[in-house]
Structures are given as structure tokens and as C-alpha cells.
Short mmCIF file of C-alpha atoms in Angstrom, two decimals:
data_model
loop_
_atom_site.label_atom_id
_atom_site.label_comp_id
_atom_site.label_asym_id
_atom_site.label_seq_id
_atom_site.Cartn_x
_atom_site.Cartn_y
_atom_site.Cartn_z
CA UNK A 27 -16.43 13.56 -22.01
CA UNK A 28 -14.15 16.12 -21.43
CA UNK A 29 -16.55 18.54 -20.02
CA UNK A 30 -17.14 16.35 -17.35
CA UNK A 31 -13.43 16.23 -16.40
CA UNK A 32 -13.57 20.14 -16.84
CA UNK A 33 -16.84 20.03 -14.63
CA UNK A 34 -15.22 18.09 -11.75
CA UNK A 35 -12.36 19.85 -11.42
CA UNK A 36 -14.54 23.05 -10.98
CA UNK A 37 -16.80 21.77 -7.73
CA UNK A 38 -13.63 20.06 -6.35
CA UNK A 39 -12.40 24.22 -6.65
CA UNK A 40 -15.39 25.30 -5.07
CA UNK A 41 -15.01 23.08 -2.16
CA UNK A 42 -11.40 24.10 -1.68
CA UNK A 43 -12.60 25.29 1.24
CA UNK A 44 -14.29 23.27 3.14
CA UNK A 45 -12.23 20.28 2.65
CA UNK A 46 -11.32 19.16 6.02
CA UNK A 47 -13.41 21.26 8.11
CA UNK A 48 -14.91 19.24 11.07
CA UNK A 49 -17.99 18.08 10.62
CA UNK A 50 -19.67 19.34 13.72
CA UNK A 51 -19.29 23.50 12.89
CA UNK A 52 -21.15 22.93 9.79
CA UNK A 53 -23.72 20.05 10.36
CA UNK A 54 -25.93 21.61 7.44
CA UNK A 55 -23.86 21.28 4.96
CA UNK A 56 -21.61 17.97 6.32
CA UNK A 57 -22.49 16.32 3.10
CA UNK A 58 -20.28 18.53 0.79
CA UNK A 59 -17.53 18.35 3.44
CA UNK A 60 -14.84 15.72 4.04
CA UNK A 61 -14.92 15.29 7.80
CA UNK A 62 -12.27 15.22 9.93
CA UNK A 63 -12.84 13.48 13.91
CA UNK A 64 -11.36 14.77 17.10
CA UNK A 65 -9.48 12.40 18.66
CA UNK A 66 -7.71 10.43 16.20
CA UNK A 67 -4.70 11.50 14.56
CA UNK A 68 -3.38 11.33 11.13
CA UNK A 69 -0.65 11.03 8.48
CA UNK A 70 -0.30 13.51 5.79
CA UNK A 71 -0.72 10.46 2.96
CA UNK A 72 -4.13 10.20 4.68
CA UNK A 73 -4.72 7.31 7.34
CA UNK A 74 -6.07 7.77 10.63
CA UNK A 75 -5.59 5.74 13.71
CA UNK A 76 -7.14 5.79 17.34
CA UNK A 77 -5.31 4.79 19.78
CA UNK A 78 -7.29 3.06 22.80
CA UNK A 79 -4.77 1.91 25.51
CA UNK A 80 -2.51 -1.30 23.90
CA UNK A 81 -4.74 -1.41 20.51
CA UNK A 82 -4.33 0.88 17.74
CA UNK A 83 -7.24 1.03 15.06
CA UNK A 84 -6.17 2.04 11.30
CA UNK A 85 -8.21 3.30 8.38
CA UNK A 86 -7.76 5.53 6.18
CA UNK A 87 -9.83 9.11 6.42
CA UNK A 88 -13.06 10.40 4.45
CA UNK A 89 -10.89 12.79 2.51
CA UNK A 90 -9.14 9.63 0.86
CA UNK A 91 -11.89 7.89 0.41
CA UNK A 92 -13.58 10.88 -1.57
CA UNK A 93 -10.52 11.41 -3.90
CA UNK A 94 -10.46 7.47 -3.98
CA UNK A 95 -13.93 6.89 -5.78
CA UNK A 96 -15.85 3.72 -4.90
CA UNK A 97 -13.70 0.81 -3.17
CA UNK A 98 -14.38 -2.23 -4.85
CA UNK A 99 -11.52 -4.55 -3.29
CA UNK A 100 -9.37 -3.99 -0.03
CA UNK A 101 -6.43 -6.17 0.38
CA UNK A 102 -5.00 -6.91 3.87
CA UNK A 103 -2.27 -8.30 5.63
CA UNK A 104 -2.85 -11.31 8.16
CA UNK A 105 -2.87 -11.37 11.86
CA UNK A 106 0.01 -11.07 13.34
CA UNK A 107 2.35 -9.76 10.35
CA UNK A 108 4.30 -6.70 11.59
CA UNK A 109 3.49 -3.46 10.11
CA UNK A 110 6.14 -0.42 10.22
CA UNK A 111 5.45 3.30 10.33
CA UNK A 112 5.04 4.92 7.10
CA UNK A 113 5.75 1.79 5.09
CA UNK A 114 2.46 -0.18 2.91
CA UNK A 115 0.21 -2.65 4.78
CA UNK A 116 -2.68 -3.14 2.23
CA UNK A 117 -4.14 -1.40 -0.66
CA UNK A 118 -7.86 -0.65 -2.24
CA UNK A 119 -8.62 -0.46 -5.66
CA UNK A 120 -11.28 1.81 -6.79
CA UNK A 121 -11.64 3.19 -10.61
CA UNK A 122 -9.04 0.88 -12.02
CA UNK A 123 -6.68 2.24 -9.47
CA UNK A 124 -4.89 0.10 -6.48
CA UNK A 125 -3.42 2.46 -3.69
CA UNK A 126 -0.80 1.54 -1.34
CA UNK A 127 -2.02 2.05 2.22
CA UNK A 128 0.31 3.23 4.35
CA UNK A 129 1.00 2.53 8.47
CA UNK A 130 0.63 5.23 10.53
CA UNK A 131 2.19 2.99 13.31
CA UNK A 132 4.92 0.33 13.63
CA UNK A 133 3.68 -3.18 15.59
CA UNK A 134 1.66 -6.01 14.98
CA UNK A 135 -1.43 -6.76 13.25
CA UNK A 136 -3.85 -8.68 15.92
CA UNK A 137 -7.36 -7.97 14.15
CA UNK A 138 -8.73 -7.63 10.65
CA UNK A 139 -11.70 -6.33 9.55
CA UNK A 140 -12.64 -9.22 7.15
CA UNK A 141 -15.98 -7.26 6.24
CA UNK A 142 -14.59 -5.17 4.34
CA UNK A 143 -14.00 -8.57 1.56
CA UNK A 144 -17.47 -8.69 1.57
CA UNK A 145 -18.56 -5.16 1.59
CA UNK A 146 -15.51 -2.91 0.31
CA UNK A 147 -17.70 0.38 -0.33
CA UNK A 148 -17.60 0.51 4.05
CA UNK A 149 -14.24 2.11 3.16
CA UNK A 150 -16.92 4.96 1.43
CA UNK A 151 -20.33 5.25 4.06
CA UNK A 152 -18.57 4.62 7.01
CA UNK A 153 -14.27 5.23 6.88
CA UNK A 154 -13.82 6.63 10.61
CA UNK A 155 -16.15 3.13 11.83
CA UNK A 156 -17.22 0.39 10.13
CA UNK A 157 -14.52 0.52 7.24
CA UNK A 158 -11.91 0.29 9.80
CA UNK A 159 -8.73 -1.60 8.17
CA UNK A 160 -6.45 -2.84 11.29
CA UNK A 161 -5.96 -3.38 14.39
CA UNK A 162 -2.26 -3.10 15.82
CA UNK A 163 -0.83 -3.82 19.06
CA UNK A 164 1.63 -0.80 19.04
CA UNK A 165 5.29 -1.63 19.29
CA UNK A 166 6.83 2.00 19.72
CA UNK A 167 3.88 4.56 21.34
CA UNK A 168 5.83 7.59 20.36
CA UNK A 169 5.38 6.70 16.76
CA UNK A 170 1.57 9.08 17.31
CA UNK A 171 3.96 12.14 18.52
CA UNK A 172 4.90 12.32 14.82
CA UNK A 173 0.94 12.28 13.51
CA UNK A 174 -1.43 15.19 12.85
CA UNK A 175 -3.83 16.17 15.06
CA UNK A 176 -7.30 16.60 13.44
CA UNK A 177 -6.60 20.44 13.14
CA UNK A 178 -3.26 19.94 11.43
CA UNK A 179 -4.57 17.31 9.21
CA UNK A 180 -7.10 19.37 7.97
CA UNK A 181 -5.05 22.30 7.34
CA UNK A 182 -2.98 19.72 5.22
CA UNK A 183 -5.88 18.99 3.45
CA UNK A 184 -6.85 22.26 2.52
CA UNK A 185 -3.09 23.16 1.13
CA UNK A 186 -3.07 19.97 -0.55
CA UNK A 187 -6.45 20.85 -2.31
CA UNK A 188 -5.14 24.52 -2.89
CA UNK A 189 -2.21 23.37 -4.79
CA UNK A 190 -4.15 22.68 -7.94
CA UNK B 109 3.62 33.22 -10.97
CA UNK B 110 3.02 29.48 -12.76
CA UNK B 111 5.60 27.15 -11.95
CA UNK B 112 6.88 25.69 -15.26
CA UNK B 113 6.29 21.75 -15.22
CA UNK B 114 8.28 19.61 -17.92
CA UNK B 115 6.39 16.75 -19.01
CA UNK B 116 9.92 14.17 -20.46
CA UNK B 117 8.84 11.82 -23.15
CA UNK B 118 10.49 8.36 -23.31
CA UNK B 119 9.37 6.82 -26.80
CA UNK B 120 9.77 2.97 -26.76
CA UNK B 121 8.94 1.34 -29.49
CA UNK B 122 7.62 -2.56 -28.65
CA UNK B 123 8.62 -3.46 -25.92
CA UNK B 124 7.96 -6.73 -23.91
CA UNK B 125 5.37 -6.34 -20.73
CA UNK B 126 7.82 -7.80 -18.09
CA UNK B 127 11.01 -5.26 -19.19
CA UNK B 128 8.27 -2.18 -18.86
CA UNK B 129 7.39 -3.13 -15.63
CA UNK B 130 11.16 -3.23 -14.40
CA UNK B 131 11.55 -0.11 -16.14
CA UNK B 132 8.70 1.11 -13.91
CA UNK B 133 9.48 -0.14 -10.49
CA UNK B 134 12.63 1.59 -11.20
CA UNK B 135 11.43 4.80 -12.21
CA UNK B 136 8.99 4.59 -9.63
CA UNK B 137 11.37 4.56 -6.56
CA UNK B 138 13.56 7.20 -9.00
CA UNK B 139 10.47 9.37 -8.79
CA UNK B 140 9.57 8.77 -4.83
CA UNK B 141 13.12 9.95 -3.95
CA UNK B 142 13.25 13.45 -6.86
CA UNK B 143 15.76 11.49 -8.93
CA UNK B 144 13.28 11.93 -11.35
CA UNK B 145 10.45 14.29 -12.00
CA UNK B 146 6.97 13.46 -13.86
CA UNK B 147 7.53 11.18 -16.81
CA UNK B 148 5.78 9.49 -19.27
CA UNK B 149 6.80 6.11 -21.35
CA UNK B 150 4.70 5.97 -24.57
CA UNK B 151 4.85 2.25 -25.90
CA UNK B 152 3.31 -0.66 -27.87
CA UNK B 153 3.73 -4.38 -26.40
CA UNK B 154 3.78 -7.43 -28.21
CA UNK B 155 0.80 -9.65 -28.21
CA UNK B 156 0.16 -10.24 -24.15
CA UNK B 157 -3.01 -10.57 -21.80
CA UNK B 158 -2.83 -9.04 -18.28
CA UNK B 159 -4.54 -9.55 -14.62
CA UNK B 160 -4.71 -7.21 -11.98
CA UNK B 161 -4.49 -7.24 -8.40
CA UNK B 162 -7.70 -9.02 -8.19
CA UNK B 163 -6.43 -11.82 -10.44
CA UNK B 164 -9.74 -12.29 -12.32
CA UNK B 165 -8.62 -15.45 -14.15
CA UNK B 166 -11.80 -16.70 -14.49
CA UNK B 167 -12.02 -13.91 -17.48
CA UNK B 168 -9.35 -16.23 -19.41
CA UNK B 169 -11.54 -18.02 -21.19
CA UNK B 170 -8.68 -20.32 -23.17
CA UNK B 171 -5.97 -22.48 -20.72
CA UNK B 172 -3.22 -20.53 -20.32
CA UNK B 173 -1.30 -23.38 -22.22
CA UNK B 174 -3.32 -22.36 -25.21
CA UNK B 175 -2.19 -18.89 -25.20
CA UNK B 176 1.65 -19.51 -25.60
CA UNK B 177 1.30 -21.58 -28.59
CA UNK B 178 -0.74 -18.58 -29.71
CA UNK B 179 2.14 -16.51 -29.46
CA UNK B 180 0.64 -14.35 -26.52
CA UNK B 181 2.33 -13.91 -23.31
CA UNK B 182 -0.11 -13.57 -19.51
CA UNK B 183 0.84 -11.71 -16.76
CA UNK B 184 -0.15 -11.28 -13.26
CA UNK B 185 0.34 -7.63 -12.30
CA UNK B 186 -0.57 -4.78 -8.97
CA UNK B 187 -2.51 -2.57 -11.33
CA UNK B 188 -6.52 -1.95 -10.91
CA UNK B 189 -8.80 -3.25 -13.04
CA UNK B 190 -9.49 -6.46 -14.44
CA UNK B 191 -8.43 -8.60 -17.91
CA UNK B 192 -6.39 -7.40 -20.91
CA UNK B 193 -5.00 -7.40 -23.90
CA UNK B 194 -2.21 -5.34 -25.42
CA UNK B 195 -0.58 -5.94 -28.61
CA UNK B 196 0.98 -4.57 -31.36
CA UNK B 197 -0.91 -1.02 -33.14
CA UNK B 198 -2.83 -0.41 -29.69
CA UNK B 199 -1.23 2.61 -27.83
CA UNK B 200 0.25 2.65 -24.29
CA UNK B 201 1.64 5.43 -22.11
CA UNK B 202 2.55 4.69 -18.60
CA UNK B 203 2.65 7.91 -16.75
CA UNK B 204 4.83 8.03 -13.96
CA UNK B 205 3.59 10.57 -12.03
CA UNK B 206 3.37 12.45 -8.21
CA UNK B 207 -0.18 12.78 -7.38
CA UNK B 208 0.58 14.79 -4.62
CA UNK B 209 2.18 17.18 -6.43
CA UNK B 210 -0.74 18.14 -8.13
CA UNK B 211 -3.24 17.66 -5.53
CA UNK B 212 -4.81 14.43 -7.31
CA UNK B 213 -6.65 11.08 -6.09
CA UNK B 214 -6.93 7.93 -7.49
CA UNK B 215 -10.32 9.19 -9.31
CA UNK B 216 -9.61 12.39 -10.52
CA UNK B 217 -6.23 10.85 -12.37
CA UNK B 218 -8.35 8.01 -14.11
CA UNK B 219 -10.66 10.77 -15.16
CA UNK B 220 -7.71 12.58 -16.88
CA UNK B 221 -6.82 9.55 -18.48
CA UNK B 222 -10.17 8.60 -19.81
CA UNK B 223 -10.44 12.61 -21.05
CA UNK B 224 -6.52 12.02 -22.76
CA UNK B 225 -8.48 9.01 -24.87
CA UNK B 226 -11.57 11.07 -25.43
CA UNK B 227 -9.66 13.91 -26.69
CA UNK B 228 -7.63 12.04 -28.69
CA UNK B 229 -10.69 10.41 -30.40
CA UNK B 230 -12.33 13.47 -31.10
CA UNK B 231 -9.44 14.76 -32.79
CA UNK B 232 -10.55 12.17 -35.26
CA UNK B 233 -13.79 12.27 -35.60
CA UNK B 234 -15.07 9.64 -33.26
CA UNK B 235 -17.41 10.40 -30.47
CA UNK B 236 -16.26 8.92 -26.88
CA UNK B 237 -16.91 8.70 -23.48
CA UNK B 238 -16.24 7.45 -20.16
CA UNK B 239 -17.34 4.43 -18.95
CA UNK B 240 -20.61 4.40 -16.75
CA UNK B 241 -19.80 3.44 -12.97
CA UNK B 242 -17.62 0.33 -12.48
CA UNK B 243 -16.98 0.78 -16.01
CA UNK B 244 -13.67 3.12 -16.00
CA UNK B 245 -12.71 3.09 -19.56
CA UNK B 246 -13.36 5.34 -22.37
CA UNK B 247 -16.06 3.94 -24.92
CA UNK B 248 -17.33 4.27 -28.23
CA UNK B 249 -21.48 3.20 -27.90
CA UNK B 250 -21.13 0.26 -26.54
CA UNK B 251 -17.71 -0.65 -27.76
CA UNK B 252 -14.68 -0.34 -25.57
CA UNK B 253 -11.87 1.55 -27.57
CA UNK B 254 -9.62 2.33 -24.27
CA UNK B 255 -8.79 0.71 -21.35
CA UNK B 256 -7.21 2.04 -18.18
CA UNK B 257 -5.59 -0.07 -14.86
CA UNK B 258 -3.17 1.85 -12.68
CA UNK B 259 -1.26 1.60 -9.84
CA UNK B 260 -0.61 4.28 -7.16
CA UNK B 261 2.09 3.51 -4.69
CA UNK B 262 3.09 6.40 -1.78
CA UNK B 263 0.97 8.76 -4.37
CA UNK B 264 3.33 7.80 -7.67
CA UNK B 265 1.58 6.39 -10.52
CA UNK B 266 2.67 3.38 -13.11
CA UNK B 267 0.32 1.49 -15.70
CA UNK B 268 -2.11 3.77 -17.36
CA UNK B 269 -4.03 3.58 -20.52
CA UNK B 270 -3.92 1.62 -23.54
CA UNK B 271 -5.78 3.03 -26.91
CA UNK B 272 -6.94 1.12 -29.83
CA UNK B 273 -5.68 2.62 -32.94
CA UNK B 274 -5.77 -0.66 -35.51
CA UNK B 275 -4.83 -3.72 -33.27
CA UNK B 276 -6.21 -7.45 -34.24
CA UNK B 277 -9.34 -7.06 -31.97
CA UNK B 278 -9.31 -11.25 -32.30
CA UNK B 279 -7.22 -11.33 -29.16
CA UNK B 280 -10.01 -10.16 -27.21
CA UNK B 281 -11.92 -13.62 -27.75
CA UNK B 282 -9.92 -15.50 -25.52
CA UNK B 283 -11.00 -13.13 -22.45
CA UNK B 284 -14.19 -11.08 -21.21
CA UNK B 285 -12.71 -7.89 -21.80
CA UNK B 286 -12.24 -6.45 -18.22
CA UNK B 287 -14.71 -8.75 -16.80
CA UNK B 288 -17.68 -6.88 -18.94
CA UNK B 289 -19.84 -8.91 -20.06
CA UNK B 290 -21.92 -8.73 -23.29
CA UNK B 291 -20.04 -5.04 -24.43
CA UNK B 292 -17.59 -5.34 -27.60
CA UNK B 293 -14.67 -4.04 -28.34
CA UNK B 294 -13.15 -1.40 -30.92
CA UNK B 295 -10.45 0.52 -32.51
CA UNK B 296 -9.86 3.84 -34.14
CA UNK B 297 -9.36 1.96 -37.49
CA UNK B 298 -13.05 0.69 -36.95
CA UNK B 299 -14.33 4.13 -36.05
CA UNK B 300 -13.03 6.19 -38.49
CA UNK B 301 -13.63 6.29 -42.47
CA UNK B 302 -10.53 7.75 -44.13
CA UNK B 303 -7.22 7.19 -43.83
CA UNK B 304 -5.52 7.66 -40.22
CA UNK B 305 -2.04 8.78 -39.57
CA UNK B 306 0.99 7.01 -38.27
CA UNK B 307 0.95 5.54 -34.94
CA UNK B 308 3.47 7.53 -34.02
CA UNK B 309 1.39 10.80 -34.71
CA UNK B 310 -1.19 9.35 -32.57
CA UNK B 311 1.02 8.37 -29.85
CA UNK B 312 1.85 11.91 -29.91
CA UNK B 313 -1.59 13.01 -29.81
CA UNK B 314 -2.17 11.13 -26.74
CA UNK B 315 1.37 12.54 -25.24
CA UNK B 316 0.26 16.77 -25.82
CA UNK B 317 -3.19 16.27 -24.38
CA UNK B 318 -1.92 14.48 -21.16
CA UNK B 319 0.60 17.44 -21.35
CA UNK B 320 -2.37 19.51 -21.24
CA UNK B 321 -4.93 17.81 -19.37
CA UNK B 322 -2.19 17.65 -16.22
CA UNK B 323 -1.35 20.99 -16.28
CA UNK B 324 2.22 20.54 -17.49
CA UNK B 325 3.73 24.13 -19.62
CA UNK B 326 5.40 21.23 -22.06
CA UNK B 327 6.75 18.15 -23.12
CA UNK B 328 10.17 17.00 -24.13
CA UNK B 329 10.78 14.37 -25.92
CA UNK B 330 14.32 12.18 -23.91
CA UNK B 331 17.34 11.35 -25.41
CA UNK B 332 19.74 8.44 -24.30
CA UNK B 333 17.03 5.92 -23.18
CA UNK B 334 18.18 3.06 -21.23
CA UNK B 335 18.26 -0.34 -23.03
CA UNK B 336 15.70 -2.60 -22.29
#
């Protein structure tokens, strides 16, 4: 119905505000919240990657998969396909919609969370662990110099929210 | 201060599935680099069943053989969603539009589309709704009288919705209408008692509430379309 549309767009308003903010200031209310980790950094077309010596994990962030809906198939590249900053690697396809996921990183795939064929909605309870995407063996390390850090992602959140 | 946001209009006619899409790759790399700005193509296709990403061809339920001496075209496409049929009196629109630009996801743009059908319906009489969960559509009861699958590449949008105003709902034997079991499927015509008016006003019904619904301050309608 249309007042459901109406409705929605009304508590995403309300919760302008709190998009983004990181979970641990506000641990009461972290369910309303779209988290946002230390330590990882992100894109501004929301992915996140950690970066743990010569292996770079990639998902993509709990503020995507909130505006995302429930992930009901997650398509992947193979191991050892290269993968280039800011270009696709994979999609999900939630609502009758398939997304483009973008790389945060150029290099090559060397992992693959296969789970997630099985299990998509990880993408949903769990997108900072268990619905990791990739694993990439960087190629170019200063490809992260041109990522968010969690406090600049968030503010991107917010503004994006903001802008309707 | 509102920033004034054109919605342009590209009115089609029929056109064949495969020359929309090119049309829409086009218009979607136009859009990612601001050659263009937020469009919509409004559109009727002739008599051709669809797949999406997931390639649910076990919904086919006729050989594909069978369906080209039927006179129906298949095609395998990147959109969400699962099995279709579009054909002639059964209204399209493809929006191409920036999601970023106004601050939507993937969910909160299939809800405006399912609201544009809604709308649209209750303009004539006919109670809808959206689908339950895993159901994204817009339905009538238990009859399905709009269908959505769409595609969302660096945050532009192709596909979008297709509305039933008085297409040969026969078509739909051949599949399980996206991969729902059990649910039928319906049409304005079926809906309504009384006489309905032209496609084209309908089409344009469909065009000023997406106008609406996405916030733009109006539509125009574009001259010199490109030959297909």
C-alpha cells in the first residue's frame, strides 16, 4: 500500500541520525543503528575491507545490507580472477534487485566464501563476519590510502541519508 | 530551496526485449558519466518470457523449442527476480535512475515501484498491494497484476516494472509466474467493471506517480528518440 511506502520513508527520517554511528557509544539502542567497525575501511558505494598483512577481506557494510533488504543470492567471482579498485566483482540480489558489488582493492581473488550459496541472508545477521565476500591478495597496498576510515564513512552515511 | 528535478519521458511504443536492453546499457553508462540525467522509457514488448540472474529455467515449463513456434521470444537477463512474461497491452517503464542521488537502496526503490502500481490501480478502482516477503510484486488477493525485476549497477537502475492492463494472461501457462507457486495471475481488464481508458492514458498514469513518488517537480515528455 502506499501508506506503507509513506510509513518507511518516515522511520528511515527518524533514523537520519543515527545511521552510521558506531555501535559501541550506543549499545542500547545498536539495533536501530547501522554499525560501523573500527579498523576496517570503506568505499563511499559501501564495501568494507580489512586488511591483515598480504590478505585483504571484502564485504560489503551493515548500512548496505539494510538499504539492500534480504539477500537471497550472492554471485562471486572464482579464485584467482583479478579484481580492480572500484570496478564490479559480484553482485546480490535482494527484492527483485541485483547490485553490482564493487572492489575496494585491485589484486587477486585467493578465497571465497562459498557459504554464502548456501546461506545468502549471512550478508544480513552477520556482514562485518560471517557474510564476508572475498579474499584478495592485494596487488597495489596504497589502493586503502584512498578508503574511508570508519569515521569518514559514517559521516558519508549520514549525508547520504540527509539528502532525501 | 528545492532543487527542481526533471523527470524526461521516452515513449516507445513495442519494442523488441533485446533492442531495450541495448538502449539501456547505453543509457546506463550515459547516466553513470552525467550525459544523461534521470530518465524513464515507458514501453510495451512483443510476446517474450524472461530469466533473471538466477536463471530459474526450471520455471519454463514448455521446451524452449515450443515457445518460438508460439511466437514468443526467451531471454536470459542481469535483472532480480525470477520468470516472466511481457507482451503486448501489459505496461513497462524502465527507469533509469541514480540511486545515490536520492539517497535510495535497492529496497526502498522496489517499494516505490510496487507503490507506482498500487497507485495506479487505485486510480481505478482496484484494491492492491505489495507482495508479502520474497514476494516483491504488487497484487490483487491472490492474483499477481505487477511484476518488478531490476538491476542496479554503480547505484543506476534499468528493468523495472511491468503492469497488467488487458494482456492475454494465457502466456503465463507456459511458466510458474516468478517461481510462485499455486498464486494466479491478473490484469486491470479483469479487475475492473467498466470501460478503461487507452493504454496510453495508463502508461501515463504510471509515468506522473513515479514523477511523484521519486520526488521529481515534473516530467517531460522527449522529442527526437533514437531509432531502435
Amino acid at each position: 500500500m502506499a501508506s506503507k511506502f509513506w510509513a518507511s520513508s518516515a522511520a528511515n527520517a527518524l533514523k537520519i541520525s543515527c545511521s552510521g554511528t558506531k555501535i559501541s557509544a550506543f549499545p542500547a539502542l545498536s539495533r536501530c543503528f547501522s554499525s560501523v567497525l573500527d579498523g576496517l575501511k570503506y568505499t563511499k558505494s559501501h564495501e568494507w575491507v580489512k586488511h591483515e598483512g598480504s590478505v585483504a577481506t571484502v564485504g560489503i557494510t551493515d548500512h548496505a545490507q539494510g538499504h539492500l533488504g534480504e539477500v537471497v543470492f550472492v554471485e562471486l567471482p572464482e579464485k584467482g580472477v583479478a579484481v580492480t579498485q572500484g570496478k564490479g566483482f559480484g553482485a546480490v540480489e535482494s527484492v527483485k534487485a541485483t547490485s553490482d558489488i564493487n572492489c575496494p582493492i585491485s589484486g587477486e581473488v585467493i578465497d571465497v566464501n562459498t557459504k554464502l550459496t548456501e546461506t545468502p541472508g549471512l550478508i544480513n545477521s552477520s556482514p562485518y563476519e560471517d557474510g564476508w565476500m572475498i579474499k584478495v591478495k592485494p596487488s597495489s597496498p596504497s589502493d586503502l590510502d584512498s578508503l574511508l576510515d570508519s569515521s569518514s564513512y559514517t559521516k558519508h552515511c549520514e549525508e547520504e541519508d540527509a539528502a532525501h | 530551496m528545492t532543487v527542481q528535478r526533471t523527470l524526461e519521458v521516452w515513449k516507445l511504443g513495442i519494442v523488441k526485449y533485446l533492442d531495450a536492453l541495448k538502449l539501456q546499457e547505453k543509457l546506463l553508462l550515459d547516466r553513470k558519466i552525467g550525459r544523461v540525467s534521470d530518465l524513464v522509457l515507458s514501453l510495451q514488448h512483443p510476446p517474450t518470457y524472461t530469466l533473471g540472474k538466477r536463471k530459474t529455467d526450471h520455471n519454463l515449463l514448455i521446451p524452449e523449442s515450443d515457445l518460438k513456434s508460439l511466437g514468443a521470444e526467451l531471454h536470459y537477463t542481469e535483472r532480480g527476480g525470477d520468470i516472466t512474461f511481457h507482451g503486448p497491452r501489459q505496461a513497462i517503464l524502465y527507469p533509469i535512475f541514480s540511486l545515490r542521488e536520492i539517497g535510495f537502496g535497492a529496497r526502498k526503490y522496489v517499494e516505490g515501484l510496487e507503490s507506482v502500481m498500487i497507485e495506479v490501480a487505485s486510480m481505478h478502482g482496484v484494491k492492491a498491494r505489495p507482495g508479502d516477503k520474497g514476494e516483491t510484486g504488487v497484487w490483487v488477493g491472490e492474483r499477481k497484476i505487477g511484476a518488478i525485476g531490476v538491476r542496479i549497477s554503480s547505484g543506476i537502475t534499468t528493468h523495472g516494472l511491468a503492469f497488467n492492463i488487458d494482456n492475454d494472461l494465457s502466456w503465463y501457462e507456459n511458466i510458474v509466474p516468478c517461481g510462485i507457486e499455486g498464486k494466479g495471475v491478473t490484469s486491470l481488464r479483469r479487475e475492473v467493471t467498466g470501460e478503461l481508458p487507452s493504454d496510453d492514458v495508463i502508461h501515463d498514469q504510471l509515468i506522473q506517480c513515479l514523477a511523484r513518488i521519486f520526488r521529481f517537480s515534473d516530467a517531460q515528455i522527449k522529442h527526437d528518440l533514437p531509432v531502435l
